[in-house]
Coordinates of C-alpha atoms in Angstrom, one line a residue:
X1 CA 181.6 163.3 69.3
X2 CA 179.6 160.3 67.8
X3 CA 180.9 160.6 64.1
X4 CA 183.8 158.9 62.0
X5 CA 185.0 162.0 60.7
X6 CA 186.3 163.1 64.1
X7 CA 189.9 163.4 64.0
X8 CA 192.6 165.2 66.4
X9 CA 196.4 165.4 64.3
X10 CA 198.6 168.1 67.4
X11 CA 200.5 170.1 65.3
X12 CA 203.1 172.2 67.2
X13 CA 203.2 175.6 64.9
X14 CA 205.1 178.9 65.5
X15 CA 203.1 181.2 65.7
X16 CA 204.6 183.2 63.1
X17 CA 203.7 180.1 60.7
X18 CA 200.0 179.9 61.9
X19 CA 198.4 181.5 58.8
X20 CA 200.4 179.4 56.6
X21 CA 199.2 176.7 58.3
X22 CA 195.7 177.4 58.6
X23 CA 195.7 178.4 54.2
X24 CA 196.9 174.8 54.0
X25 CA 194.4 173.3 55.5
X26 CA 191.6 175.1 54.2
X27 CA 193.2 175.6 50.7
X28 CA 193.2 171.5 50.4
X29 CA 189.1 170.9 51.0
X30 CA 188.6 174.1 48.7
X31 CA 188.1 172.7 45.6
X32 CA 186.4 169.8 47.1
X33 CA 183.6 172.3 48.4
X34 CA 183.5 174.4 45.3
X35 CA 182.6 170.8 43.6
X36 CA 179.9 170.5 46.8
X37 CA 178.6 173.8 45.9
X38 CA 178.0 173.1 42.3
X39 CA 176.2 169.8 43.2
X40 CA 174.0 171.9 45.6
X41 CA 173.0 174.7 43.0
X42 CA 172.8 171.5 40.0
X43 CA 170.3 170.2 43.1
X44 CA 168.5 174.0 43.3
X45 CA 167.7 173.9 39.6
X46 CA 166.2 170.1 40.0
X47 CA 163.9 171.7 42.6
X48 CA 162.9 174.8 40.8
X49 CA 162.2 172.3 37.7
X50 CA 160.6 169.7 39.8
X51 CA 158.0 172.8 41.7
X52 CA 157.4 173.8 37.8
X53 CA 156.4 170.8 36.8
X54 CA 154.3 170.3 39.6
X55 CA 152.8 173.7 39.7
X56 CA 152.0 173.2 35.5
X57 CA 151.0 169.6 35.1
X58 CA 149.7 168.9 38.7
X59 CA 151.4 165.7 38.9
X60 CA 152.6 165.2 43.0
X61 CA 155.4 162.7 41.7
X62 CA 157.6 165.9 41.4
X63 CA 156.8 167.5 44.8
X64 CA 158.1 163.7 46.2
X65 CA 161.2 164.7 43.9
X66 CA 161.8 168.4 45.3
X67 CA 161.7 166.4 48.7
X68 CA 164.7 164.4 47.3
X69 CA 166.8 167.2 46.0
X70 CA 165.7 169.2 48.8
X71 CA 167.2 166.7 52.0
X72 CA 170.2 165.5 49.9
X73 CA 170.9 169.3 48.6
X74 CA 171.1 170.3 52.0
X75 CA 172.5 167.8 53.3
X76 CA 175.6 168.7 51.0
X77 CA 175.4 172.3 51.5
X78 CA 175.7 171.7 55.3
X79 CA 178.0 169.5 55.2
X80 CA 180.2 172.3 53.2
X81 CA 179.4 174.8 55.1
X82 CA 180.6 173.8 58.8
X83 CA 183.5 172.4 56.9
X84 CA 186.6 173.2 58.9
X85 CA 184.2 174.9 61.5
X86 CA 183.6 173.5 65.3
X87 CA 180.7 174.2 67.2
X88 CA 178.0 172.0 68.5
X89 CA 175.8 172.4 65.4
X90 CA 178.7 171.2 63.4
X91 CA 178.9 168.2 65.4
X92 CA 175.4 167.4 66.0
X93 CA 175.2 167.9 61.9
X94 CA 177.5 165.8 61.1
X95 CA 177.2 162.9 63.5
X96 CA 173.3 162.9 63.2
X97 CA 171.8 165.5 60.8
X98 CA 172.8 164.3 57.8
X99 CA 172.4 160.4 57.9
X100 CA 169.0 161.6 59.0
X101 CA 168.6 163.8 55.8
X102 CA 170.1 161.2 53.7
X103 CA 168.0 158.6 54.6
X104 CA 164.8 160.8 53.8
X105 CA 166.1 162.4 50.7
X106 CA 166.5 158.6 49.6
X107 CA 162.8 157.4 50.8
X108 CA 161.4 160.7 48.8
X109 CA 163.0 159.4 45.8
X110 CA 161.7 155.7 46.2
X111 CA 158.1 157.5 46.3
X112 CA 159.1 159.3 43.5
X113 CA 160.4 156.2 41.7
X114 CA 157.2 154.2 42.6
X115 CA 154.8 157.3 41.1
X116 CA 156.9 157.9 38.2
X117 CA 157.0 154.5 37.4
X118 CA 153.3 153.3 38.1
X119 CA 155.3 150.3 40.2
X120 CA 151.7 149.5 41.3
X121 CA 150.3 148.6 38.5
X122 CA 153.2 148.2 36.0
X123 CA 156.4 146.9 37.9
X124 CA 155.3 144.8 41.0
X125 CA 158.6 144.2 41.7
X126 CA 160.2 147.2 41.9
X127 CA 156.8 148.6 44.1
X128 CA 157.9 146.0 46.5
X129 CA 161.5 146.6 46.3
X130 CA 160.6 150.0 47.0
X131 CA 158.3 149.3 49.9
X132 CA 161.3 147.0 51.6
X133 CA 163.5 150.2 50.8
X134 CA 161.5 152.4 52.3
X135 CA 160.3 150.6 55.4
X136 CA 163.9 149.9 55.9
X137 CA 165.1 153.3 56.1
X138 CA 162.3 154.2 58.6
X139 CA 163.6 151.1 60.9
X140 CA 167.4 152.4 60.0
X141 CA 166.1 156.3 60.6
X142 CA 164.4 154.9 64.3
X143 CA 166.8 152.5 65.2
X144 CA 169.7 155.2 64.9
X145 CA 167.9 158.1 66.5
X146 CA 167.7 155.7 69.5
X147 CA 171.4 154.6 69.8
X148 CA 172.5 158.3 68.9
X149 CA 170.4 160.0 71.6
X150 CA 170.0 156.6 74.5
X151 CA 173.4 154.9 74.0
X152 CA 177.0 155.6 74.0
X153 CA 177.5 152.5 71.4
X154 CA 179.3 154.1 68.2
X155 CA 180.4 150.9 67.4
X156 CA 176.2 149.6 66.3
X157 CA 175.4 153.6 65.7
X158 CA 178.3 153.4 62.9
X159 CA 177.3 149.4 62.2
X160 CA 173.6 150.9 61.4
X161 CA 174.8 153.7 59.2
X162 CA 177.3 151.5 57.2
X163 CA 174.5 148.6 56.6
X164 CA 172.1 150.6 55.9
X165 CA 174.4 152.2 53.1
X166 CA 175.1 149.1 51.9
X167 CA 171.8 148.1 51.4
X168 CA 171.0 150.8 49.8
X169 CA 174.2 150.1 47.4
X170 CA 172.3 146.5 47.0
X171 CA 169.5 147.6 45.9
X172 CA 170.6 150.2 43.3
X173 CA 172.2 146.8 41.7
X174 CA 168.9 144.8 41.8
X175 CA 167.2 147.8 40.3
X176 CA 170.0 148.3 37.5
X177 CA 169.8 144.6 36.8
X178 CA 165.7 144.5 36.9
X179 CA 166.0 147.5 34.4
X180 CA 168.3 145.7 32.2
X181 CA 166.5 142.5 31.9
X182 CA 163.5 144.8 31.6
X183 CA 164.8 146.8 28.7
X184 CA 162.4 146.9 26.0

C-alpha cells in the first residue's frame, strides 16, 4: 500500500481477550473522529451558507467556496469513516483520494480568495501568488497521479506530497505577512 499511514504492530491475543482488545483500539481514535465529525458538519453549514449566498446575491465567489468546503469536508469525513476499516477503497482513499481532494479543495479556495479579494485589480500580488499556488497544485495533482498509478517510487510519491504541503505552509506565511504589512 502506497501510504505513510500503513502500519503492521502482531499482537498475539487470547482469544478470550479479543474484544478487549479490539475496544482499545477503537476506543483511542474515538474522540479523535467525533472531533473529525464536528469539523465535517462545521464544513456542511459553510456549504449550506456558501449555496445561500450564492443562490441570493448571485456572486460565483461562494460556489468556488462550497468547492472548498466540499473536497476538504469530504476529505475528512472519509478519512473518518474507513478509520480502523481495511478494504481496497480504504487504501486507495487514503494513499491517493485524499491528497487528490486536498489539493483541489485548496485551489477552490485560492479562486475563492482571488474573487473575494478582487486580486486582479486590487492586490497584484496576491493574484499572482495565487496563480503560482494554483498552477502548482495542478503540477503537484499530475505529477503524483503519475508516480501513484506508473511507479512503485513511494519514496518521490511521499517527497511530492510532503513539498507540496510545505509549500503550501509557505505560502500561508507570505500571505499572513502581505496582509499584515497591508493592514489598513
Amino acid at each position: 500500500v502506497k501510504t505513510y499511514t500503513n502500519s503492521v504492530r502482531p499482537r498475539l491475543i487470547q482469544k478470550t481477550h479479543l474484544s478487549t482488545f479490539i475496544y482499545d483500539i477503537s476506543s483511542a481514535h474515538l474522540y479523535i473522529n467525533i472531533v473529525t465529525y464536528i469539523f465535517c458538519g462545521l464544513l456542511l453549514m459553510m456549504i449550506v451558507f456558501s449555496v445561500a449566498n450564492y443562490l441570493l446575491g448571485g456572486l460565483t465567489e461562494f460556489l468556488y467556496y462550497t468547492g472548498y468546503a466540499l473536497f476538504l469536508g469530504g476529505m475528512l469525513f472519509t478519512k473518518t469513516y474507513y478509520d480502523l476499516r481495511i478494504n481496497n477503497e480504504v487504501f486507495f482513499m487514503e494513499a491517493y483520494l485524499d491528497f487528490i481532494m486536498q489539493c483541489t479543495g485548496i485551489a477552490f479556495y485560492m479562486v475563492f480568495m482571488q474573487k473575494f479579494l478582487s486580486t486582479r485589480s486590487k492586490y497584484p500580488f496576491l493574484n499572482r501568488l495565487y496563480n503560482a499556488g494554483i498552477v502548482g497544485l495542478l503540477i503537484s495533482v499530475l505529477l503524483f497521479s503519475y508516480l501513484y498509478f506508473f511507479t512503485d517510487n513511494f519514496v518521490l510519491l511521499n517527497g511530492v506530497e510532503n513539498t507540496t504541503k510545505i509549500v503550501l505552509l509557505g505560502m500561508m506565511i507570505v500571505f499572513l505577512v502581505y496582509c499584515i504589512r497591508q493592514w489598513k
